[in-house]
Amino acid sequence: MKKRFIFLFLIVNLLIFSQDANTILKNIDNNQVYDSIKYEGEMIIYISGKKYVKTFKTLARGNKEFFTEFTNQDDLGTKYLKIEGTLYVYSEDLEDVMQITGHMLKESVMGSDLSYEDMTENNTLSAQYNAKIVEEITYDGKNVWVLELTAKTKNVSYPKRKLWVEKDIYLPLKEELYSLSGAALKENKIIKYEKIKGKNFPVQIETRDLLRKNSKTEFIMKNIDLDVKIPDSVFSLKNLKK
Amino acid sequence: MLKFQIVYLVSKILKSSDRGSLVFKEVRSNMKLKSSNMFFLKMAFANLKRHRLKSFFTILAITISVTVFIFIDAFLYGIDIDSRRNLVNFETGEVKIYKKRYFDIKDELPMYEAFTNYEDILKSLDKIGYDAAPRIKFAGSLLSKDGELPFLFVGIEPEMEKKVFITHNFIENGKFPEKNQFEILLGIRGAKDLGVDIGDTVRLTTVIDRKDENGNIKHIHQLIELRVCGLINCPNPYLNGKIGYISLDILQDEKGLLLEGGITEICIRKKNKNISGLPHRNESISVIKKHIPQLKTLNDKNINDEDLILVSWYDDALDFISISATKTGTSKLVSIFLIFLSIIGIANTMLMAVFERTKEIGMLRALGMKDNEVKKLFVYEAGLIGLIGSTIGVIIGILINIYMTNVGIDMTEILTNMNMENFGYRVIGVFKSSWNIPVMIISMIFATLIAAIMALPPVKRALKTSVTDAMRFE
């Protein structure tokens, strides 16, 4: 009887913890989900002791559509468009629109630590993963939950993730992304966040491709405007060719 | 006998025009003979002997250009044949089976278009005398301590692969991958560029492409740790480069590519294959289709995207073959340019020869030879030069070709030093020529005809001069 009680207690406890972890995940999503966004960005790439700065303007609707146009001199006129989960690029050199598919998606975006695949990700974390709290620790002077995320299906880009989530604001201060085989591939850190329209929104993120040596990319967002009205014509191939 | 008399008399005229009137009568009396081709031929031959030095240099120019053309043509032909042979023996086999939708975009390596349940096809192929090797091809990168390089990976069934291809005979160090082992066989040049050797551990990163339940393509990041088990150093430079062979069975689950029994192609070769021969394009396709009717061909109507199709090695490598044909064409242009130069040389020599012999032309006309007959004489003379030159050229070309087909030239060092191991053809090491008899015959006929034709313009020009002016010409 005693054994059965202990077993039942463990199960209930596990369910409660599991429930909590998934609620945390939903709260994280709520912080980062928006109807639409408009911002100016800066991508600072540090690789083998060199620094490259790329600037751009982005318009996005939810997680499914975005339009980015690079404004720095070297990449002026290069545009990216994501619609219906498909990524397209237009460059002045090519003078044509190219769809980025297959193994090209693994390639780095303009030499950064981000891959095209990272740009095409569509769903919220709670839609893709089951979460589990593995630790409650202090990270960078803040109380955090360490969550382990396991993909609900076999078709998720990073089948495993680990998040260090600040308890007070439900923001993942650090994130590790893993391959299907369980190898750590990428690391994201939120360097700075701002309160925008009641959301704790990350505005400076540092990404490291753990397979690349001496490399990191800082992603900075400025002049952020959330939930703005963006015409449909922005997210069209016609606009990409303009 | 009379013909020789005329030749003799004409040569006398050329030595002493004083006796022209006497000879004129004699030649006129033998007008009938002048229409004989043999007469002109002998006269042309006599003229060649008379202008020995000039004839020698013109013949030499033709000989050199024909020899060079035959050498270059046979050399390129040899490379092309070897290249195609290596393509079949190392990369394609004789026939391949693809899913139609995969074949349409095969350059994108869409692993989401893999197919399963192919075991019955393998059994049927075995029954009708064909070996088959199931495979999956995918792109990714290999990481070593020194860095990361893009590679093409081929998932193979090791024992079946050995029956269809001959790659396993060209492993310089180590061994062929074994089943259930996380090991990789690398091209020797690719391994060198990556800074790895046998026994080293490399990490393979790739993106797995899968279709979800709604048919949307999803991409999953994967990293696989592998041990380098062998290095390929074969006559096909493509395999010596950035290519890696992995056992198919380790790619089936979450540690691999989630293939779950899927493959993207089956490579097929006759059991009693002749590796030094080049298979016919469609012969085996007809045989296989007859015995396995569910397989379609590219020529079939109403092919479904999901159908499995038989593709010949030629159609599979059509892009490569077209590119190499262009390259061969470009190289042939160089040799044609050489011929063009020699044509100019022949034309120039003929121009000078005819110009210097304006007086002789005038004399021949004074003796009663018609303009067309003068033209014929010089055309025969030039044609003879072309024939002798090209015949010698063909003989020398054949002698060079005997050496080149049996021994060849080892280009390894030259291409390695120039960093050109993969120069577009699937061949490296000893480059051998092949026999291209039709081209030899054509080049001989062509050189003879060109030389003959080149004599016409200067003769026509000389014939425009009046007989008296021509005879006074110094």
XYZ file of C-alpha atoms in Angstrom:
716
model
C 0.000 0.000 0.000
C 2.848 2.332 1.003
C 4.750 1.497 -2.188
C 1.674 2.188 -4.289
C 1.237 5.554 -2.562
C 4.836 6.561 -3.235
C 4.465 5.557 -6.887
C 1.233 7.561 -7.201
C 2.905 10.557 -5.543
C 5.786 10.387 -8.023
C 3.432 10.207 -10.988
C 1.337 13.157 -9.751
C 4.521 15.131 -9.040
C 5.853 14.357 -12.518
C 2.591 15.457 -14.104
C 2.583 18.698 -12.120
C 6.203 19.438 -13.076
C 5.508 18.510 -16.695
C 2.479 20.748 -16.708
C 4.554 23.577 -15.239
C 7.279 23.215 -17.814
C 4.803 23.377 -20.663
C 3.108 26.418 -19.124
C 6.494 28.089 -18.889
C 6.991 27.308 -22.559
C 3.659 28.926 -23.436
C 4.616 32.013 -21.438
C 7.909 32.202 -23.319
C 5.971 32.045 -26.582
C 3.630 34.797 -25.423
C 6.604 37.080 -24.880
C 7.798 36.568 -28.396
C 4.603 36.195 -30.345
C 3.318 39.237 -32.196
C 0.894 39.881 -35.003
C 3.413 41.914 -36.913
C 6.732 43.663 -36.404
C 8.792 46.329 -38.083
C 12.372 47.026 -37.057
C 15.829 48.058 -38.164
C 18.484 45.500 -37.491
C 22.202 45.085 -37.258
C 24.070 41.848 -37.627
C 27.625 41.969 -36.314
C 29.623 38.936 -37.358
C 32.857 38.097 -35.524
C 34.862 35.448 -37.307
C 38.544 34.559 -36.957
C 39.344 37.920 -35.348
C 37.493 39.955 -37.992
C 34.300 41.918 -37.583
C 31.659 42.470 -40.271
C 28.657 44.712 -39.775
C 25.504 44.280 -41.815
C 22.447 46.468 -41.462
C 18.926 45.733 -42.620
C 15.245 46.583 -42.329
C 12.677 43.909 -41.595
C 8.926 43.639 -41.816
C 7.302 40.473 -40.481
C 3.881 39.013 -39.827
C 3.728 36.360 -37.152
C 6.316 33.645 -37.640
C 5.243 32.805 -41.132
C 6.131 35.839 -43.238
C 9.021 38.247 -43.309
C 10.713 40.613 -45.704
C 14.268 41.778 -45.065
C 16.298 44.214 -47.113
C 19.980 44.769 -46.423
C 21.090 48.382 -46.323
C 24.860 48.224 -45.727
C 26.994 49.152 -48.714
C 28.402 45.668 -49.463
C 25.027 43.957 -49.476
C 22.850 46.807 -50.642
C 19.845 45.478 -52.522
C 20.015 41.945 -51.141
C 16.550 40.959 -50.006
C 15.070 37.933 -48.296
C 11.451 36.900 -48.338
C 9.773 34.127 -46.398
C 6.269 33.179 -47.427
C 4.436 29.948 -46.744
C 7.520 28.471 -45.128
C 9.643 29.001 -48.242
C 12.651 31.272 -48.308
C 13.628 33.353 -51.332
C 16.604 35.597 -51.903
C 17.198 38.363 -54.392
C 20.640 39.840 -54.878
C 21.863 42.614 -57.111
C 24.650 40.328 -58.356
C 22.251 37.583 -59.425
C 19.610 40.036 -60.602
C 17.175 37.210 -60.029
C 15.124 35.565 -57.328
C 16.420 32.262 -56.031
C 14.598 29.824 -53.802
C 16.718 28.466 -50.984
C 16.029 24.760 -50.673
C 17.522 21.439 -49.696
C 21.083 21.372 -48.450
C 21.428 25.111 -49.174
C 19.311 25.709 -46.081
C 22.200 24.540 -43.957
C 24.420 27.287 -45.332
C 25.226 30.328 -43.266
C 23.300 33.565 -43.843
C 25.848 36.029 -45.196
C 28.705 34.445 -43.255
C 26.929 34.702 -39.896
C 26.331 31.977 -37.306
C 22.714 31.784 -38.409
C 21.654 29.324 -41.072
C 18.891 29.810 -43.618
C 17.139 26.982 -41.849
C 17.029 29.141 -38.701
C 15.278 31.824 -40.751
C 12.587 29.479 -42.015
C 11.437 28.228 -38.606
C 7.708 28.718 -38.340
C 6.148 27.393 -35.181
C 6.100 28.426 -31.570
C 8.093 26.393 -29.070
C 4.998 25.057 -27.316
C 3.631 23.787 -30.634
C 6.809 21.888 -31.405
C 8.185 20.667 -28.099
C 7.374 18.935 -24.868
C 9.221 20.568 -22.002
C 10.683 19.225 -18.792
C 12.256 21.163 -15.927
C 15.630 19.604 -15.242
C 17.134 22.165 -12.891
C 16.352 25.352 -10.994
C 19.580 27.325 -10.650
C 21.054 30.801 -10.616
C 22.369 31.865 -13.978
C 24.077 35.174 -14.506
C 22.767 36.295 -11.085
C 19.156 35.459 -11.996
C 16.898 32.661 -10.890
C 16.232 30.380 -13.810
C 14.512 27.179 -14.748
C 16.567 24.921 -16.959
C 14.133 23.342 -19.412
C 14.815 20.387 -21.625
C 12.722 20.422 -24.761
C 12.033 17.314 -26.812
C 10.360 17.557 -30.216
C 6.770 16.294 -30.364
C 7.311 14.945 -33.891
C 10.270 13.758 -35.923
C 10.063 16.743 -38.251
C 11.378 19.516 -36.030
C 14.463 21.402 -37.131
C 16.313 21.049 -33.810
C 14.897 17.894 -32.197
C 16.232 18.859 -28.762
C 16.698 22.190 -27.015
C 17.782 23.351 -23.588
C 16.563 26.686 -22.227
C 17.683 28.768 -19.270
C 14.475 30.697 -18.499
C 14.425 33.684 -16.134
C 11.639 32.958 -13.663
C 10.305 36.496 -13.242
C 9.898 37.400 -16.877
C 9.722 34.058 -18.771
C 12.602 34.937 -21.010
C 15.109 32.311 -22.163
C 18.411 33.979 -21.282
C 20.304 31.160 -22.899
C 19.347 28.457 -25.319
C 21.224 25.440 -26.670
C 20.093 23.747 -29.855
C 20.831 20.092 -30.511
C 20.919 17.809 -33.521
C 18.820 14.679 -33.883
C 21.731 12.641 -32.542
C 21.954 14.908 -29.487
C 25.034 16.941 -30.424
C 25.044 20.623 -29.414
C 24.976 22.739 -32.579
C 24.114 26.292 -31.601
C 23.918 28.564 -28.635
C 21.775 31.701 -28.320
C 22.060 34.226 -25.504
C 19.795 37.176 -24.872
C 22.130 40.050 -24.123
C 19.440 42.730 -23.795
C 15.667 42.893 -23.707
C 13.114 45.718 -23.580
C 9.538 45.994 -22.441
C 7.507 46.667 -25.570
C 3.710 46.737 -25.449
C 3.719 44.716 -22.249
C 6.056 42.027 -23.643
C 9.623 41.387 -22.538
C 11.096 41.470 -25.969
C 14.716 40.400 -26.685
C 16.476 43.156 -28.652
C 20.050 41.909 -28.641
C 20.888 38.245 -29.129
C 24.269 36.574 -29.433
C 24.386 33.412 -31.531
C 27.254 30.954 -31.736
C 27.525 28.124 -34.214
C 29.256 25.618 -31.954
C 30.729 23.797 -34.948
C 32.571 26.919 -36.101
C 35.754 28.039 -34.441
C 36.220 31.611 -33.188
C 32.886 32.797 -34.394
C 29.814 34.548 -33.031
C 27.069 36.786 -34.381
C 25.297 39.591 -32.574
C 21.796 40.328 -33.703
C 20.562 43.771 -32.660
C 17.030 45.096 -33.214
C 16.305 48.846 -33.133
C 13.250 51.058 -33.607
C 10.961 48.122 -32.987
C 7.316 48.638 -33.816
C 5.053 45.776 -32.799
C 1.617 45.003 -34.245
C 1.828 47.489 -37.089
C -0.269 47.167 -40.215
C 1.739 45.788 -43.144
C 0.181 45.525 -46.603
C -0.017 42.053 -48.201
C 1.995 43.303 -51.180
C 5.139 43.448 -49.006
C 5.229 39.678 -48.755
C 5.260 38.952 -52.464
C 7.826 37.848 -55.012
C 7.003 40.977 -56.975
C 8.212 43.098 -54.080
C 11.397 41.031 -53.886
C 12.269 41.877 -57.486
C 11.600 45.610 -57.093
C 55.290 6.604 -124.198
C 53.975 9.661 -125.991
C 52.870 11.151 -122.684
C 56.398 11.013 -121.393
C 57.560 12.655 -124.539
C 55.239 15.567 -123.838
C 56.443 15.907 -120.293
C 59.950 15.853 -121.598
C 59.150 18.444 -124.238
C 57.386 20.735 -121.814
C 60.318 20.560 -119.458
C 62.554 21.444 -122.386
C 60.400 24.509 -123.072
C 60.820 25.593 -119.539
C 64.574 25.298 -119.805
C 64.815 27.025 -123.179
C 62.029 29.110 -124.559
C 63.947 29.561 -127.824
C 62.805 26.252 -128.990
C 59.198 27.100 -128.155
C 57.841 27.077 -131.701
C 59.225 23.631 -132.467
C 57.861 22.186 -129.273
C 54.540 23.941 -129.784
C 54.004 21.910 -132.906
C 54.916 18.682 -131.181
C 52.652 19.329 -128.255
C 49.781 20.377 -130.474
C 50.147 17.139 -132.327
C 49.539 15.312 -129.086
C 46.517 17.308 -127.951
C 44.469 14.189 -127.410
C 46.777 13.094 -124.657
C 46.473 16.346 -122.795
C 42.952 15.502 -121.819
C 44.134 12.379 -120.017
C 44.175 12.729 -116.235
C 47.220 10.528 -116.035
C 49.071 12.963 -118.227
C 48.364 15.830 -115.832
C 49.174 13.715 -112.855
C 52.556 12.764 -114.248
C 53.226 16.295 -115.295
C 52.283 17.516 -111.814
C 54.566 14.912 -110.311
C 57.406 16.040 -112.561
C 56.803 19.608 -111.444
C 57.005 18.548 -107.814
C 60.395 17.040 -108.496
C 61.471 20.188 -110.290
C 60.531 22.352 -107.279
C 61.887 19.935 -104.720
C 62.608 22.414 -101.928
C 59.319 24.265 -102.153
C 57.418 20.998 -102.391
C 59.299 19.614 -99.405
C 58.364 22.503 -97.112
C 54.722 22.515 -98.193
C 54.503 18.752 -97.655
C 56.174 19.205 -94.263
C 53.596 21.821 -93.216
C 50.738 19.493 -94.169
C 52.411 16.501 -92.510
C 52.854 18.370 -89.228
C 49.293 19.669 -89.146
C 47.760 16.275 -89.992
C 49.973 14.529 -87.417
C 49.119 17.054 -84.703
C 45.416 16.863 -85.540
C 45.396 13.061 -85.436
C 47.342 13.067 -82.153
C 45.066 15.622 -80.466
C 41.915 13.970 -81.754
C 42.989 10.482 -80.629
C 44.158 11.858 -77.274
C 40.869 13.654 -76.594
C 38.910 10.684 -77.848
C 40.884 8.473 -75.458
C 40.215 10.812 -72.524
C 36.537 10.927 -73.410
C 36.222 7.140 -73.645
C 38.184 6.616 -70.396
C 36.139 9.314 -68.730
C 32.847 7.631 -69.651
C 34.209 4.230 -68.666
C 35.183 5.599 -65.238
C 31.781 7.195 -64.913
C 30.089 3.817 -65.410
C 32.583 1.807 -63.322
C 32.669 4.170 -60.340
C 29.563 6.361 -60.306
C 26.518 5.315 -62.289
C 26.645 1.640 -63.189
C 24.893 0.691 -66.406
C 21.333 1.611 -65.457
C 19.788 3.388 -62.478
C 16.376 3.279 -60.890
C 14.990 6.539 -59.510
C 11.623 7.757 -58.381
C 10.441 9.993 -61.241
C 9.993 13.031 -58.995
C 13.502 12.581 -57.585
C 15.018 12.250 -61.046
C 13.442 15.539 -62.168
C 15.294 17.469 -59.461
C 18.121 15.079 -58.684
C 20.765 17.814 -58.616
C 19.071 19.179 -55.483
C 19.568 15.774 -53.821
C 16.019 15.736 -52.436
C 16.222 12.897 -49.914
C 12.540 13.461 -49.091
C 11.808 11.758 -52.426
C 13.339 8.474 -51.246
C 11.509 5.217 -51.925
C 11.116 1.993 -49.972
C 9.988 -1.598 -50.644
C 12.519 -2.256 -53.369
C 13.604 -5.710 -52.217
C 11.507 -7.518 -54.853
C 13.140 -5.449 -57.575
C 16.586 -6.495 -56.311
C 15.514 -10.160 -56.367
C 14.120 -9.876 -59.901
C 17.266 -8.153 -61.121
C 19.373 -10.911 -59.610
C 17.309 -13.544 -61.426
C 17.832 -11.940 -64.827
C 21.583 -11.568 -64.374
C 22.023 -8.096 -62.946
C 23.760 -6.915 -59.779
C 22.153 -3.999 -57.989
C 23.314 -1.539 -55.342
C 20.773 0.545 -53.383
C 22.048 3.965 -52.359
C 21.183 7.335 -50.905
C 23.024 10.520 -51.831
C 22.990 13.605 -49.660
C 24.991 16.769 -49.165
C 26.512 18.116 -46.002
C 29.791 19.052 -44.424
C 32.609 17.228 -42.736
C 34.312 18.752 -39.738
C 37.784 17.951 -38.541
C 40.151 19.623 -36.102
C 41.360 21.780 -38.982
C 38.013 23.026 -40.233
C 34.872 22.294 -42.215
C 34.419 21.377 -45.875
C 31.321 20.621 -47.959
C 31.121 16.975 -49.035
C 28.818 14.720 -51.020
C 27.873 11.581 -49.098
C 26.784 8.246 -50.474
C 24.997 5.746 -48.254
C 25.753 2.249 -49.536
C 25.136 -1.442 -48.918
C 28.865 -2.373 -48.856
C 28.645 -5.895 -50.306
C 26.168 -4.931 -53.048
C 28.225 -1.851 -53.897
C 31.286 -4.036 -54.462
C 29.414 -6.079 -57.071
C 28.257 -3.111 -59.145
C 31.253 -0.786 -58.842
C 35.012 -1.249 -58.692
C 35.772 1.482 -56.132
C 36.765 -1.091 -53.490
C 39.737 -2.093 -55.651
C 41.207 1.391 -55.345
C 41.460 1.916 -51.613
C 44.953 3.174 -51.028
C 44.833 2.920 -47.255
C 42.391 1.220 -44.947
C 39.260 -0.652 -45.960
C 35.774 -0.363 -47.411
C 33.065 0.613 -44.862
C 31.441 -2.311 -43.088
C 27.818 -2.788 -42.082
C 26.722 -1.338 -38.741
C 29.975 0.567 -38.339
C 30.062 4.337 -37.926
C 32.874 4.737 -40.397
C 33.448 6.666 -43.584
C 35.505 6.064 -46.723
C 36.877 9.334 -48.094
C 38.386 10.517 -51.353
C 42.127 10.899 -50.822
C 42.184 14.536 -51.950
C 39.139 15.416 -49.863
C 40.750 13.809 -46.804
C 43.965 15.718 -47.446
C 42.090 19.030 -47.743
C 40.291 18.260 -44.502
C 43.559 17.263 -42.801
C 42.411 13.789 -41.767
C 43.824 10.290 -42.152
C 42.800 6.707 -41.424
C 41.527 6.262 -37.880
C 40.728 9.963 -37.356
C 37.280 10.978 -36.183
C 35.253 13.370 -38.334
C 31.829 14.901 -37.731
C 29.262 14.904 -40.491
C 26.698 17.694 -40.368
C 23.708 17.779 -42.624
C 20.069 18.747 -42.811
C 17.640 15.855 -43.154
C 14.825 16.684 -45.552
C 11.547 14.938 -44.743
C 7.969 15.430 -45.742
C 5.478 15.809 -42.915
C 1.935 14.394 -42.935
C 0.761 17.421 -44.958
C 3.439 16.995 -47.578
C 5.447 20.011 -46.373
C 9.199 19.599 -46.501
C 10.813 19.788 -43.088
C 14.508 20.101 -42.358
C 16.131 18.468 -39.370
C 19.656 19.186 -38.210
C 21.864 16.181 -37.774
C 25.439 15.499 -36.693
C 27.028 12.068 -37.003
C 30.445 11.126 -35.664
C 32.374 8.796 -37.934
C 35.786 7.194 -38.075
C 37.759 7.416 -41.304
C 38.162 3.789 -42.417
C 39.785 4.204 -45.826
C 40.955 6.531 -48.569
C 39.982 6.192 -52.228
C 42.678 6.807 -54.827
C 41.156 5.728 -58.115
C 41.335 6.711 -61.807
C 38.140 8.751 -61.385
C 39.188 12.087 -59.823
C 35.623 12.841 -58.728
C 35.778 10.032 -56.180
C 39.193 11.169 -54.978
C 37.702 14.539 -54.032
C 35.173 15.641 -51.473
C 33.081 12.484 -51.359
C 32.364 10.100 -48.498
C 30.902 6.568 -48.455
C 28.948 5.419 -45.402
C 27.159 2.162 -44.704
C 23.450 2.605 -45.436
C 22.276 0.731 -42.356
C 23.663 3.263 -39.850
C 21.622 5.985 -41.548
C 18.247 4.375 -40.900
C 17.326 5.705 -37.449
C 17.750 8.763 -35.241
C 21.507 8.324 -35.146
C 21.526 8.662 -38.931
C 19.104 10.223 -41.379
C 15.769 8.749 -40.257
C 15.648 6.883 -43.562
C 13.480 4.078 -42.252
C 14.379 1.880 -45.198
C 14.361 4.623 -47.811
C 16.852 4.946 -50.644
C 17.108 7.405 -53.511
C 18.585 5.205 -56.255
C 19.457 1.668 -57.291
C 22.545 1.286 -59.474
C 22.510 -1.735 -61.790
C 25.225 -3.580 -63.709
C 25.382 -6.862 -65.599
C 26.799 -9.694 -63.525
C 29.360 -10.581 -66.211
C 30.346 -6.967 -66.732
C 33.290 -5.955 -68.862
C 34.870 -3.003 -67.081
C 36.997 -2.034 -70.062
C 33.943 -1.726 -72.291
C 31.278 0.940 -72.429
C 27.715 -0.349 -72.006
C 25.136 0.337 -74.669
C 22.747 3.154 -73.781
C 19.452 1.330 -73.869
C 20.133 -2.388 -74.285
C 19.840 -3.335 -70.612
C 16.884 -1.017 -70.046
C 14.876 -3.036 -72.594
C 15.868 -6.326 -70.954
C 15.062 -5.134 -67.416
C 11.769 -3.550 -68.431
C 10.711 -6.752 -70.129
C 11.192 -8.715 -66.905
C 10.099 -6.037 -64.401
C 7.226 -4.306 -66.209
C 6.282 -2.040 -63.284
C 9.467 -0.069 -63.945
C 8.992 2.767 -66.425
C 11.420 4.450 -68.789
C 11.890 8.096 -69.681
C 10.256 7.455 -73.052
C 7.076 6.007 -71.555
C 3.920 8.073 -71.727
C 1.807 8.812 -68.667
C 4.585 8.440 -66.107
C 3.460 9.228 -62.602
C 5.707 11.242 -60.271
C 5.660 8.308 -57.865
C 6.707 5.784 -60.539
C 10.114 4.176 -60.476
C 11.952 4.781 -63.721
C 14.909 3.149 -65.429
C 17.566 5.645 -66.508
C 20.602 4.736 -68.595
C 24.079 5.766 -67.443
C 24.168 8.155 -70.401
C 20.933 9.931 -69.479
C 21.906 9.976 -65.825
C 25.138 11.795 -66.610
C 23.773 13.826 -69.503
C 24.863 17.160 -68.025
C 28.384 15.908 -67.457
C 28.554 14.337 -70.903
C 27.332 17.571 -72.524
C 29.935 19.600 -70.656
C 32.768 17.225 -71.521
C 31.577 17.189 -75.140
C 31.820 20.989 -75.145
C 35.305 20.794 -73.680
C 36.324 18.209 -76.270
C 34.821 20.442 -78.935
C 36.838 23.411 -77.686
C 40.045 21.384 -77.707
C 39.245 20.171 -81.204
C 38.826 23.775 -82.245
C 42.459 24.299 -81.288
C 43.547 21.497 -83.580
C 41.237 22.776 -86.315
C 42.930 26.146 -85.860
C 46.243 24.372 -86.480
C 44.828 22.977 -89.688
C 43.605 26.435 -90.610
C 47.124 27.764 -90.084
C 48.517 25.058 -92.322
C 45.863 25.883 -94.945
C 47.108 29.448 -94.910
C 50.646 28.057 -95.227
C 49.604 25.876 -98.160
C 47.779 28.784 -99.788
C 50.785 31.025 -99.356
C 53.190 28.423 -100.731
C 50.903 27.782 -103.687
C 50.523 31.511 -104.294
C 54.267 32.009 -104.352
C 54.805 28.909 -106.473
C 52.217 29.930 -109.031
C 53.383 33.544 -109.043
C 56.952 32.461 -109.708
C 55.680 30.229 -112.471
C 53.648 32.870 -114.315
C 56.051 32.601 -117.237
C 55.577 28.854 -117.289
C 51.790 29.294 -117.320
C 52.131 31.685 -120.235
C 54.277 29.158 -122.055
C 51.838 26.324 -121.439
C 49.016 28.465 -122.790
C 51.159 29.449 -125.780
C 51.716 25.771 -126.428
C 47.959 25.398 -126.700
C 46.980 24.328 -123.234
C 43.532 25.599 -122.361
C 42.906 27.619 -119.194
C 40.992 24.786 -117.579
C 43.838 22.428 -118.323
C 46.332 24.780 -116.691
C 44.056 24.959 -113.653
C 43.807 21.176 -113.618
C 47.577 20.828 -113.764
C 48.127 23.084 -110.758
C 45.229 21.570 -108.821
C 46.735 18.131 -109.388
C 50.110 19.387 -108.294
C 48.718 20.907 -105.086
C 46.544 17.860 -104.502
C 49.606 15.645 -104.799
C 51.392 17.787 -102.233
C 48.327 17.426 -99.945
C 48.094 13.688 -100.497
C 51.785 13.030 -99.845
C 51.812 15.344 -96.797
C 48.654 13.940 -95.254
C 49.658 10.323 -95.951
C 52.959 10.862 -94.154
C 51.027 12.721 -91.427
C 48.634 9.808 -90.968
C 51.523 7.300 -90.862
C 53.357 9.332 -88.206
C 50.026 9.846 -86.370
C 49.455 6.075 -86.347
C 52.962 5.439 -85.011
C 52.431 7.993 -82.225
C 49.026 6.495 -81.526
C 50.459 2.979 -81.172
C 52.611 4.338 -78.342
C 49.822 6.467 -76.886
C 47.233 3.676 -76.811
C 49.636 1.208 -75.218
C 51.758 3.369 -72.925
C 50.160 6.832 -72.716
C 51.311 9.826 -70.700
C 51.205 9.931 -66.914
C 49.595 13.291 -66.178
C 49.306 12.822 -62.397
C 52.228 15.058 -61.488
C 51.366 17.765 -64.004
C 47.713 17.945 -62.940
C 48.581 17.742 -59.226
C 51.143 20.542 -59.530
C 48.621 22.647 -61.411
C 45.927 21.727 -58.840
C 43.782 20.415 -61.670
C 43.071 16.835 -60.568
C 39.379 17.374 -61.191
C 39.522 19.206 -64.509
C 36.091 18.189 -65.708
C 36.836 14.753 -67.090
C 36.458 11.615 -64.986
C 40.035 10.564 -65.629
C 43.387 10.974 -63.927
C 46.751 9.198 -63.937
C 47.921 7.735 -67.245
C 46.110 9.338 -70.158
C 45.875 7.055 -73.166
C 44.720 7.737 -76.711
C 42.099 5.751 -78.572
C 41.839 4.748 -82.216
C 39.556 6.996 -84.202
C 40.017 5.541 -87.701
C 37.247 7.558 -89.444
C 38.877 10.821 -88.331
C 42.240 9.649 -89.686
C 40.741 8.890 -93.105
C 38.745 12.115 -93.130
C 41.758 14.234 -92.176
C 43.762 12.696 -95.041
C 41.014 13.386 -97.598
C 40.385 16.838 -96.150
C 44.068 17.914 -96.267
C 44.379 16.681 -99.880
C 41.245 18.498 -100.998
C 42.130 21.720 -99.194
C 45.608 21.770 -100.698
C 44.160 21.189 -104.177
C 41.511 23.885 -103.775
C 44.051 26.365 -102.447
C 45.934 26.267 -105.743
C 42.958 27.601 -107.691
C 42.828 31.309 -106.703
C 46.470 32.144 -107.653
C 46.190 30.172 -110.925
C 42.974 31.981 -111.833
C 44.732 35.253 -111.177
C 47.685 34.253 -113.377
C 45.328 33.202 -116.160
C 43.891 36.713 -116.294
C 47.268 37.938 -117.608
C 47.632 37.782 -121.397
C 49.869 35.015 -122.808
C 52.453 37.444 -124.143
C 52.642 39.402 -120.862
C 52.873 36.170 -118.928
C 55.739 34.923 -121.087
C 57.595 38.186 -120.596
C 57.067 37.996 -116.834
C 60.335 38.049 -114.863
